[in-house]
PDB file of C-alpha atoms in Angstrom:
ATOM      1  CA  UNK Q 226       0.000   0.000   0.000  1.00 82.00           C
ATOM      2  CA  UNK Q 227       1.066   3.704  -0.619  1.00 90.00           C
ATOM      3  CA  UNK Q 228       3.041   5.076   2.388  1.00 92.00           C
ATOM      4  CA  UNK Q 229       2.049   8.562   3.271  1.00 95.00           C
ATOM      5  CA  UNK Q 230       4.707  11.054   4.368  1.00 95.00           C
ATOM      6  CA  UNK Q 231       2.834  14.107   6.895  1.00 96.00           C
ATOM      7  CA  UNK Q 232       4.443  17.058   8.327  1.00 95.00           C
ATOM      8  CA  UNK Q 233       4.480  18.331  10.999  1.00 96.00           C
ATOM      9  CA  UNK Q 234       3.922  15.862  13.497  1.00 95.00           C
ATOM     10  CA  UNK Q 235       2.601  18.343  16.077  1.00 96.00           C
ATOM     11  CA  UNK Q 236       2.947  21.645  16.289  1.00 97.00           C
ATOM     12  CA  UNK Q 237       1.727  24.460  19.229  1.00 97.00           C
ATOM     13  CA  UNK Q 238       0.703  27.642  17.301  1.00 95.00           C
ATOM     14  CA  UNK Q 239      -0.238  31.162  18.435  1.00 97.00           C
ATOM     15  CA  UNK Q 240      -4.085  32.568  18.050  1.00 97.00           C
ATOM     16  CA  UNK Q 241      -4.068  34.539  14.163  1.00 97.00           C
ATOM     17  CA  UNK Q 242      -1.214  32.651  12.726  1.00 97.00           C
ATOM     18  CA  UNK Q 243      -1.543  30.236   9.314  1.00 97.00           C
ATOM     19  CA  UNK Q 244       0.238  26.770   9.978  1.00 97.00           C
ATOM     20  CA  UNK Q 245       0.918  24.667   6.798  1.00 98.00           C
ATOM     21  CA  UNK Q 246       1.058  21.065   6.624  1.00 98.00           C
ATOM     22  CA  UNK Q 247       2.447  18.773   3.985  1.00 98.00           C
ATOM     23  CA  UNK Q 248       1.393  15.546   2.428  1.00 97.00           C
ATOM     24  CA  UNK Q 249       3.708  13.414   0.622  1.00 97.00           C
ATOM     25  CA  UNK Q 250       2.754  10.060  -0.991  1.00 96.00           C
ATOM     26  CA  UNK Q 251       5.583   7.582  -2.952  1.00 95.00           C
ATOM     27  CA  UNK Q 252       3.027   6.838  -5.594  1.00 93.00           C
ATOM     28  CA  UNK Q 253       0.685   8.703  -8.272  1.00 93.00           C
ATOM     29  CA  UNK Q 254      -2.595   9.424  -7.340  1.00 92.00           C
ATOM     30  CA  UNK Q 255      -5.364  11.255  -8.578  1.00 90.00           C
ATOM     31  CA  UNK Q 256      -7.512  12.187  -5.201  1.00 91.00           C
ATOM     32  CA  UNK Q 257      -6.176  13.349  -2.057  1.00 95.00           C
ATOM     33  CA  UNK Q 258      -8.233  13.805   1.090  1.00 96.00           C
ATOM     34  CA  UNK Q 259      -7.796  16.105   3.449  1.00 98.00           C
ATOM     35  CA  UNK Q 260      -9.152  14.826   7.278  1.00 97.00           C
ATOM     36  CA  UNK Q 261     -10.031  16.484  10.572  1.00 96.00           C
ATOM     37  CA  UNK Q 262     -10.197  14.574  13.759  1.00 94.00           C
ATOM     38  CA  UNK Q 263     -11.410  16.646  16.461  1.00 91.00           C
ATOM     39  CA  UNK Q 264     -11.201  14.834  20.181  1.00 84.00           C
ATOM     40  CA  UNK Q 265     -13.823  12.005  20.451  1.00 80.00           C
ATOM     41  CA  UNK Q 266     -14.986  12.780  17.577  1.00 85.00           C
ATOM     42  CA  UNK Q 267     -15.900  11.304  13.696  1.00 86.00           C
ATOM     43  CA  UNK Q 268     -13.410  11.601  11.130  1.00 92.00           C
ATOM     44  CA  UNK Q 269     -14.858  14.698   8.975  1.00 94.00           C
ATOM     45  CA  UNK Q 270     -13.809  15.553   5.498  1.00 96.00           C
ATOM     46  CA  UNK Q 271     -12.100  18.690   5.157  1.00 97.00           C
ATOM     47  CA  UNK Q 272     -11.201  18.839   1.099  1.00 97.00           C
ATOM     48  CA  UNK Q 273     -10.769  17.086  -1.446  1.00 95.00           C
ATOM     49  CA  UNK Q 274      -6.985  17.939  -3.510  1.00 94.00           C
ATOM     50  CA  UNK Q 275      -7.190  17.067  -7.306  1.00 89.00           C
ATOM     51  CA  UNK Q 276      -4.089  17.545  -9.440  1.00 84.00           C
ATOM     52  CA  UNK Q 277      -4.527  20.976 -11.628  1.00 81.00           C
ATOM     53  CA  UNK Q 278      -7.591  21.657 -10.354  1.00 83.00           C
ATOM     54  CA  UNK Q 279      -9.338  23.754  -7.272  1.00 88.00           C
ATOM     55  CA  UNK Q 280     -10.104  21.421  -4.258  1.00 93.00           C
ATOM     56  CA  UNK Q 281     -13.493  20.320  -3.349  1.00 94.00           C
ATOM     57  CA  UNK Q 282     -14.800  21.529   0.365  1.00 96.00           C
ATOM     58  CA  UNK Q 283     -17.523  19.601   2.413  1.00 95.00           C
ATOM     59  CA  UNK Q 284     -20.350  22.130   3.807  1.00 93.00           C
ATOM     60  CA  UNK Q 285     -18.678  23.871   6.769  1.00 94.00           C
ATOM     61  CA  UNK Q 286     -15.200  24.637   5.364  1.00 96.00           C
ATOM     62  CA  UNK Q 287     -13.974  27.225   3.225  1.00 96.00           C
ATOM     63  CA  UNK Q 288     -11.285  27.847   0.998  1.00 96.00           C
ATOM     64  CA  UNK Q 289     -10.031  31.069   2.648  1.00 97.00           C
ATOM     65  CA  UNK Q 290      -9.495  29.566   5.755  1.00 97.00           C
ATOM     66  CA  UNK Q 291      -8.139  26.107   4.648  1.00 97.00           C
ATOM     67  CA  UNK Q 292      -6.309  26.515   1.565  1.00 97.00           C
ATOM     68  CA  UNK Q 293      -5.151  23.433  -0.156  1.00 96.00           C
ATOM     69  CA  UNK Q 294      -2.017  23.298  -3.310  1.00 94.00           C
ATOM     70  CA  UNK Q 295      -1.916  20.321  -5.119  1.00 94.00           C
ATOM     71  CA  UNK Q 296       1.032  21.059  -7.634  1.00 92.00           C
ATOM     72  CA  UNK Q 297       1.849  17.274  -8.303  1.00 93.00           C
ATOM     73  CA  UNK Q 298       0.173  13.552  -8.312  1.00 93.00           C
ATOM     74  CA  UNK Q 299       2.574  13.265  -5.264  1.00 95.00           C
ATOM     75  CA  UNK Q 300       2.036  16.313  -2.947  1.00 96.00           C
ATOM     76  CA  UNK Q 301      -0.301  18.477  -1.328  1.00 96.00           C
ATOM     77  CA  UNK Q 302      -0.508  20.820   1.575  1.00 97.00           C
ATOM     78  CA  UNK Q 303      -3.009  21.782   3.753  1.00 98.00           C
ATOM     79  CA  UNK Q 304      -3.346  25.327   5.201  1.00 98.00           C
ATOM     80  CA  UNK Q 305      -4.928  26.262   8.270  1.00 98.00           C
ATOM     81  CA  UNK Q 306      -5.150  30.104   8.251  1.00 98.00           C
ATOM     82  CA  UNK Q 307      -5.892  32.639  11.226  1.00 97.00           C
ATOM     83  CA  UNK Q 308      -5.774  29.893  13.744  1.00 97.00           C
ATOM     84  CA  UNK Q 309      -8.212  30.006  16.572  1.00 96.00           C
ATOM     85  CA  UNK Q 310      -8.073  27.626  20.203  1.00 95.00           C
ATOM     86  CA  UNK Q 311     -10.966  25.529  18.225  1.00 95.00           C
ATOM     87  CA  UNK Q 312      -9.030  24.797  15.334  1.00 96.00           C
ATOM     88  CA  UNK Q 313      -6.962  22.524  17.690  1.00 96.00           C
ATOM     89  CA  UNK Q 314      -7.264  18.960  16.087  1.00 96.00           C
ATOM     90  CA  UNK Q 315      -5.446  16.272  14.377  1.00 95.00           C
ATOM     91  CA  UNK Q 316      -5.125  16.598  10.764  1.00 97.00           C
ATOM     92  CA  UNK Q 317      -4.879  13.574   8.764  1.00 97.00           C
ATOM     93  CA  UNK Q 318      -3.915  13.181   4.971  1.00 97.00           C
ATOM     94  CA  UNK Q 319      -5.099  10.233   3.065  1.00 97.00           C
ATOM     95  CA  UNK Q 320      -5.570   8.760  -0.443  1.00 95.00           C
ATOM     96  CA  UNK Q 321      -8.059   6.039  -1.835  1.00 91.00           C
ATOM     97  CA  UNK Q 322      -6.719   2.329  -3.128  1.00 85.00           C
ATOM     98  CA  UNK Q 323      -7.756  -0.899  -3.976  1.00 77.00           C
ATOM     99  CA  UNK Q 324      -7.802  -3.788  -1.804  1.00 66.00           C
ATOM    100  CA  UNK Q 325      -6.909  -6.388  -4.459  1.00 58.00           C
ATOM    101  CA  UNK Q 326      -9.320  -8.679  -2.904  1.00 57.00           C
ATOM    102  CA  UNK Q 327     -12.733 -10.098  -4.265  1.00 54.00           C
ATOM    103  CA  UNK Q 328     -14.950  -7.316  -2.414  1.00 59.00           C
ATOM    104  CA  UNK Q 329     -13.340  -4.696  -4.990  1.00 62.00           C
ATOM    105  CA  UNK Q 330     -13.446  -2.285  -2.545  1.00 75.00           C
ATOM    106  CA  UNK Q 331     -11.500   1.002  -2.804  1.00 84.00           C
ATOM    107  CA  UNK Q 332     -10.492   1.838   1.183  1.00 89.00           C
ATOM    108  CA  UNK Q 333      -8.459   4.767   2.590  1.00 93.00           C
ATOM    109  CA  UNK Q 334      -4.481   4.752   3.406  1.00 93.00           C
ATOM    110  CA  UNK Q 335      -3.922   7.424   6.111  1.00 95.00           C
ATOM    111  CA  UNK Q 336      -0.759   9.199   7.114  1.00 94.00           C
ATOM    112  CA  UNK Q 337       0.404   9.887  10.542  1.00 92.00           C
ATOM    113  CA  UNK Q 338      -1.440  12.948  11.069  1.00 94.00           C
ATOM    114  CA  UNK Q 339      -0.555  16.541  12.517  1.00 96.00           C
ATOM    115  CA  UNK Q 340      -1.646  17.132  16.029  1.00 95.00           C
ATOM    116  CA  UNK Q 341      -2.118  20.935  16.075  1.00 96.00           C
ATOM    117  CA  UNK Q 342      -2.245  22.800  19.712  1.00 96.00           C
ATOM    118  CA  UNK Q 343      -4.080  26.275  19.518  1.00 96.00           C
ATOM    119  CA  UNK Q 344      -3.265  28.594  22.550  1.00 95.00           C
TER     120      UNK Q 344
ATOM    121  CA  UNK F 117     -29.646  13.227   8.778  1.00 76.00           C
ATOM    122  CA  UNK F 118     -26.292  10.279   8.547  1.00 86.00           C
ATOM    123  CA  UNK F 119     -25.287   9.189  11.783  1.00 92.00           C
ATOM    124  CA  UNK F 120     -23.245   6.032  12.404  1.00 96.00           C
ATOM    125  CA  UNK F 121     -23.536   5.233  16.252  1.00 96.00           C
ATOM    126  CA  UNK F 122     -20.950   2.717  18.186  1.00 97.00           C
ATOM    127  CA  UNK F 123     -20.230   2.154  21.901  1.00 97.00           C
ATOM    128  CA  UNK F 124     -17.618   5.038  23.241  1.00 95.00           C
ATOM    129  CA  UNK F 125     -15.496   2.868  25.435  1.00 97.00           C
ATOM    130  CA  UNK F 126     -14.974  -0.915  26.120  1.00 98.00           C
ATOM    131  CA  UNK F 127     -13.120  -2.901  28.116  1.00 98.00           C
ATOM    132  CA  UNK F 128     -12.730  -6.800  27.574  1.00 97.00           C
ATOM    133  CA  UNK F 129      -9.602  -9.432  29.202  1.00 97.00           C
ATOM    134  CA  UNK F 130      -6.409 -10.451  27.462  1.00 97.00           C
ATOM    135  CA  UNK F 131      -7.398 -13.891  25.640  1.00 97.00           C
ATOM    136  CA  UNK F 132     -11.210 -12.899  25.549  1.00 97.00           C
ATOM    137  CA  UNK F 133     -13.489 -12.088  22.698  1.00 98.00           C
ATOM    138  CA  UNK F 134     -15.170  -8.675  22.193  1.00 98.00           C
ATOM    139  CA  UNK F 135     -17.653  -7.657  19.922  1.00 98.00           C
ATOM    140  CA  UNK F 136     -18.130  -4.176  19.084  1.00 98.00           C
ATOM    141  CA  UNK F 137     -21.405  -3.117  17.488  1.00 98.00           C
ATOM    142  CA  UNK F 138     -22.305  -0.756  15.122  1.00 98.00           C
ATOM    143  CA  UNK F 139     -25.617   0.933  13.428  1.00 98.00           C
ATOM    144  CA  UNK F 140     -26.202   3.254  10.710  1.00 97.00           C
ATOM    145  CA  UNK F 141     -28.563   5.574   9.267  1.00 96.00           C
ATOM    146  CA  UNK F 142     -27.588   6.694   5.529  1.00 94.00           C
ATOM    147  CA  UNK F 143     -28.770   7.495   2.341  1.00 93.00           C
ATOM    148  CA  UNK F 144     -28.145   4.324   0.430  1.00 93.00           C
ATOM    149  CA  UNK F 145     -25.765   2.176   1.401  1.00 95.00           C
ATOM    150  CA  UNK F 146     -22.091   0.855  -0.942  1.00 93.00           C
ATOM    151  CA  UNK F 147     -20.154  -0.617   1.526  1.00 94.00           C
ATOM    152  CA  UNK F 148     -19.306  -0.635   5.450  1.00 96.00           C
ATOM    153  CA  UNK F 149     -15.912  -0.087   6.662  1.00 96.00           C
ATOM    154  CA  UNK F 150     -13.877  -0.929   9.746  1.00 97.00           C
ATOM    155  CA  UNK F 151     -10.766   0.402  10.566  1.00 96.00           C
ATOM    156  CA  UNK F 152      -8.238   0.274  13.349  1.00 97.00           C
ATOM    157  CA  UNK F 153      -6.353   3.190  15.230  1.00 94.00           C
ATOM    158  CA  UNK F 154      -3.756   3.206  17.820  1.00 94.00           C
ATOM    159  CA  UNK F 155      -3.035   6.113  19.944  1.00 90.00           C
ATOM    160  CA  UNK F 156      -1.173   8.941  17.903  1.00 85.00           C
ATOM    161  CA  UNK F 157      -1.091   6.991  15.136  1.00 89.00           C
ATOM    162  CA  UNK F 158      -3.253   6.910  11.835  1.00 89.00           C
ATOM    163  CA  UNK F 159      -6.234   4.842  10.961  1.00 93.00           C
ATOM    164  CA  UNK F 160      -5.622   1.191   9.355  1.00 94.00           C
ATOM    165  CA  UNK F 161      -7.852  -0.767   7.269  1.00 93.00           C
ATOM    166  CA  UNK F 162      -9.084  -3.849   9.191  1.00 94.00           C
ATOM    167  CA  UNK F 163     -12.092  -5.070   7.154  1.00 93.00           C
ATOM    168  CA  UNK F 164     -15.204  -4.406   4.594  1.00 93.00           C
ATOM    169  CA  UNK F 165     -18.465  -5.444   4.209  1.00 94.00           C
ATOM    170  CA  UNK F 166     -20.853  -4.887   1.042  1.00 94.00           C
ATOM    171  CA  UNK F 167     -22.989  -7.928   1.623  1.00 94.00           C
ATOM    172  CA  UNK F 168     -24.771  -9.599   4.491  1.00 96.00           C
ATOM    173  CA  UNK F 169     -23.203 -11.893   6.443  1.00 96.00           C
ATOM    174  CA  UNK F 170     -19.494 -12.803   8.073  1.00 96.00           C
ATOM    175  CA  UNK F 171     -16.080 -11.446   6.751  1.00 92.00           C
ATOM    176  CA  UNK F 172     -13.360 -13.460   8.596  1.00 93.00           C
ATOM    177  CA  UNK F 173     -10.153 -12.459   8.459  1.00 89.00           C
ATOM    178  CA  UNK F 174      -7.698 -14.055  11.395  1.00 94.00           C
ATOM    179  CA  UNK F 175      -8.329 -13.094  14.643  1.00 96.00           C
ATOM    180  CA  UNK F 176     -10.844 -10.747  13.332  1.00 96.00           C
ATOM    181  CA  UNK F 177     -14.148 -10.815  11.564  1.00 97.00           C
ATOM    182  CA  UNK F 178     -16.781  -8.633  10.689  1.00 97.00           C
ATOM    183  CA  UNK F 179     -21.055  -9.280  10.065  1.00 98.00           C
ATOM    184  CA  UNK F 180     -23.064  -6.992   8.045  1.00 98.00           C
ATOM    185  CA  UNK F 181     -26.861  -6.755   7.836  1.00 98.00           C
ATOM    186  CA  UNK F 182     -28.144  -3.932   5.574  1.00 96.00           C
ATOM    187  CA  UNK F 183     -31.799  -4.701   6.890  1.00 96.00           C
ATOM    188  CA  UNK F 184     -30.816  -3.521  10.162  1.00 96.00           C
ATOM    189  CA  UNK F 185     -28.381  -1.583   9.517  1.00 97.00           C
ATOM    190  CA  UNK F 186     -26.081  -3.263  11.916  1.00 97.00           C
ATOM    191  CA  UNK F 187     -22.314  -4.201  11.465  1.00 98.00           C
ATOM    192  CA  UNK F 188     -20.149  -5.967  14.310  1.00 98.00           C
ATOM    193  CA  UNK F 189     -16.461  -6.406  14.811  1.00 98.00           C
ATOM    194  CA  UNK F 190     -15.630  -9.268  16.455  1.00 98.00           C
ATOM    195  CA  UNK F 191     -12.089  -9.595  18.332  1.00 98.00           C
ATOM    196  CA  UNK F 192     -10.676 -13.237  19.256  1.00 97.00           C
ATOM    197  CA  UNK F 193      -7.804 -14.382  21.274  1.00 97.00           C
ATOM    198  CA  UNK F 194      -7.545 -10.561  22.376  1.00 97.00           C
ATOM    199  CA  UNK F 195      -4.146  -9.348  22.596  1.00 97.00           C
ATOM    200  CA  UNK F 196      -3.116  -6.260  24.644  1.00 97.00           C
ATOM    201  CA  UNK F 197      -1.848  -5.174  21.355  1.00 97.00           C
ATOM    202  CA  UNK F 198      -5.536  -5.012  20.230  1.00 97.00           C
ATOM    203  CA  UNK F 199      -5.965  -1.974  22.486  1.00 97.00           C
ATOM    204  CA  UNK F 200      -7.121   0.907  19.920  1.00 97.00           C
ATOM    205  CA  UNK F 201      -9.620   2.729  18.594  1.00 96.00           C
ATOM    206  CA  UNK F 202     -12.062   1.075  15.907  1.00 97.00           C
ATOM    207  CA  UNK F 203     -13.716   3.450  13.749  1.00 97.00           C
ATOM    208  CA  UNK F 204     -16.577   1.745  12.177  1.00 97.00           C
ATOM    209  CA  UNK F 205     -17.447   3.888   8.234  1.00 96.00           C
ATOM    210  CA  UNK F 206     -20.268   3.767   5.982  1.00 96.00           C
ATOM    211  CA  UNK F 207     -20.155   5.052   1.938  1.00 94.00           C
ATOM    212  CA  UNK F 208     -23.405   6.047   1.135  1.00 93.00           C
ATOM    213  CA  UNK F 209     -25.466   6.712  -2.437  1.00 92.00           C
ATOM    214  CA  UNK F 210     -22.890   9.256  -3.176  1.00 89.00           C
ATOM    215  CA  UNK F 211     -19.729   7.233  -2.391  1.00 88.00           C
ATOM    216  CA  UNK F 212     -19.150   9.755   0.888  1.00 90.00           C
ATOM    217  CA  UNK F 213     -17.663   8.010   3.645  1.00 93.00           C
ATOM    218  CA  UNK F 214     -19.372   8.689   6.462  1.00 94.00           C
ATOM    219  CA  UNK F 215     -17.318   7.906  10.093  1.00 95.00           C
ATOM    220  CA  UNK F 216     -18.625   6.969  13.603  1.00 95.00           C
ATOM    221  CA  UNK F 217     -16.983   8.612  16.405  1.00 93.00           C
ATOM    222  CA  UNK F 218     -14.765   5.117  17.192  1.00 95.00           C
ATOM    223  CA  UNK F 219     -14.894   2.542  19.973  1.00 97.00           C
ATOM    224  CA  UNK F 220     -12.078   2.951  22.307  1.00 96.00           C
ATOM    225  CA  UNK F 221     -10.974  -0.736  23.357  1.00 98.00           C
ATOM    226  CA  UNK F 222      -9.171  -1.354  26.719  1.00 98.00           C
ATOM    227  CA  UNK F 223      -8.015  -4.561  27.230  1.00 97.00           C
ATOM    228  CA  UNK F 224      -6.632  -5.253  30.331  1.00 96.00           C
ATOM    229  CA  UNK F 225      -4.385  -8.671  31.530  1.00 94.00           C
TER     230      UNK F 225
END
């Protein structure tokens, strides 16, 4: 399975400032998905990064405050801009495969995540 | 609305067998998902289910039933090793994956 590169790893940020995180994958792929993962909480869909094309935001999230680049089938970065104590999550990077088994099932590969710290 | 609902916490013993439940409420239903997740570390793929019935895989297996809208994880031979998270995930009509809030397993010797 693809093996996803994230950084950073955790980070404590000020109130107002942007933090950018990076997402590096050792394969070609077309989708990218950008993750939230809030403290007992669901997984929730951020974006979606295509290659040479503006991402795709779920309801609740806007481009101005989470800007996404996707300048290659290997990269993308995730922006999260005039940070506030609520922003404080794990953000997780993640692209779609194949199982290769019967089921044909596509399922998610995940990378490490970014635990962000909002004071 | 989508709401996937599983058990918060559990706590089973070293060499038992857990079973964690979950139910759903989608629009349309293409597949149910289970995945595990250690502490600080990302999600893994454990299992999927598109038809009714039991997906064994090892130690694990999962059951579907789209009538209910139930899924279970079962956990054999339980390892302290198997203390994670298990997010339980739905993809509905329009191939979104919709995520429960996880099942936080303790397993204690």
């Amino acid at each position: 399975s693809a093996v996803i590169s994230q950084k950073p790893s955790r980070d404590i940020c000020q109130r107002g400032t942007s933090l950018t995180i990076q997402c590096q994958v050792d394969s070609q792929v077309t989708m990218m998905f950008w993750y939230r993962q809030q403290p007992g909480q669901s997984l929730t869909l951020i974006a979606t990064a295509n290659q040479g094309s503006e991402a795709t935001y779920e309801s609740g999230f806007v481009i101005d405050k989470f800007p996404i680049s996707r300048p290659n089938l290997t990269f993308s970065t995730l922006t999260v801009s005039n940070m506030s104590p609520e922003d404080s999550s794990i953000y997780l990077c993640s692209v779609e495969e194949e199982t290769g088994s019967s089921s044909g099932a596509n399922v998610l590969t995940f990378g490490a995540g970014s635990r962000l710290t909002v004071l | 609305g989508q709401n996937i609902d599983q058990p918060t916490e559990m706590t089973a013993t070293e060499g038992a067998i857990v079973q964690i439940n979950c139910t759903y409420q989608t629009s349309g239903f293409n597949g149910l998902f289970w995945y595990q997740q250690h502490a600080g570390e990302a999600p893994t793929f454990l299992s999927y289910n598109v038809l009714d019935g039991l997906e064994e895989k090892g130690r694990f297996s999962s059951f579907l039933s789209r009538s209910k809208g139930y899924s279970y994880l079962l956990l054999k031979e339980l390892q302290m090793k198997d203390s994670a998270s298990y997010l339980c995930a739905v993809r509905d009509s329009n191939y979104q994956l919709i995520w429960g809030a996880g099942t936080k397993l303790i397993i204690k010797p």
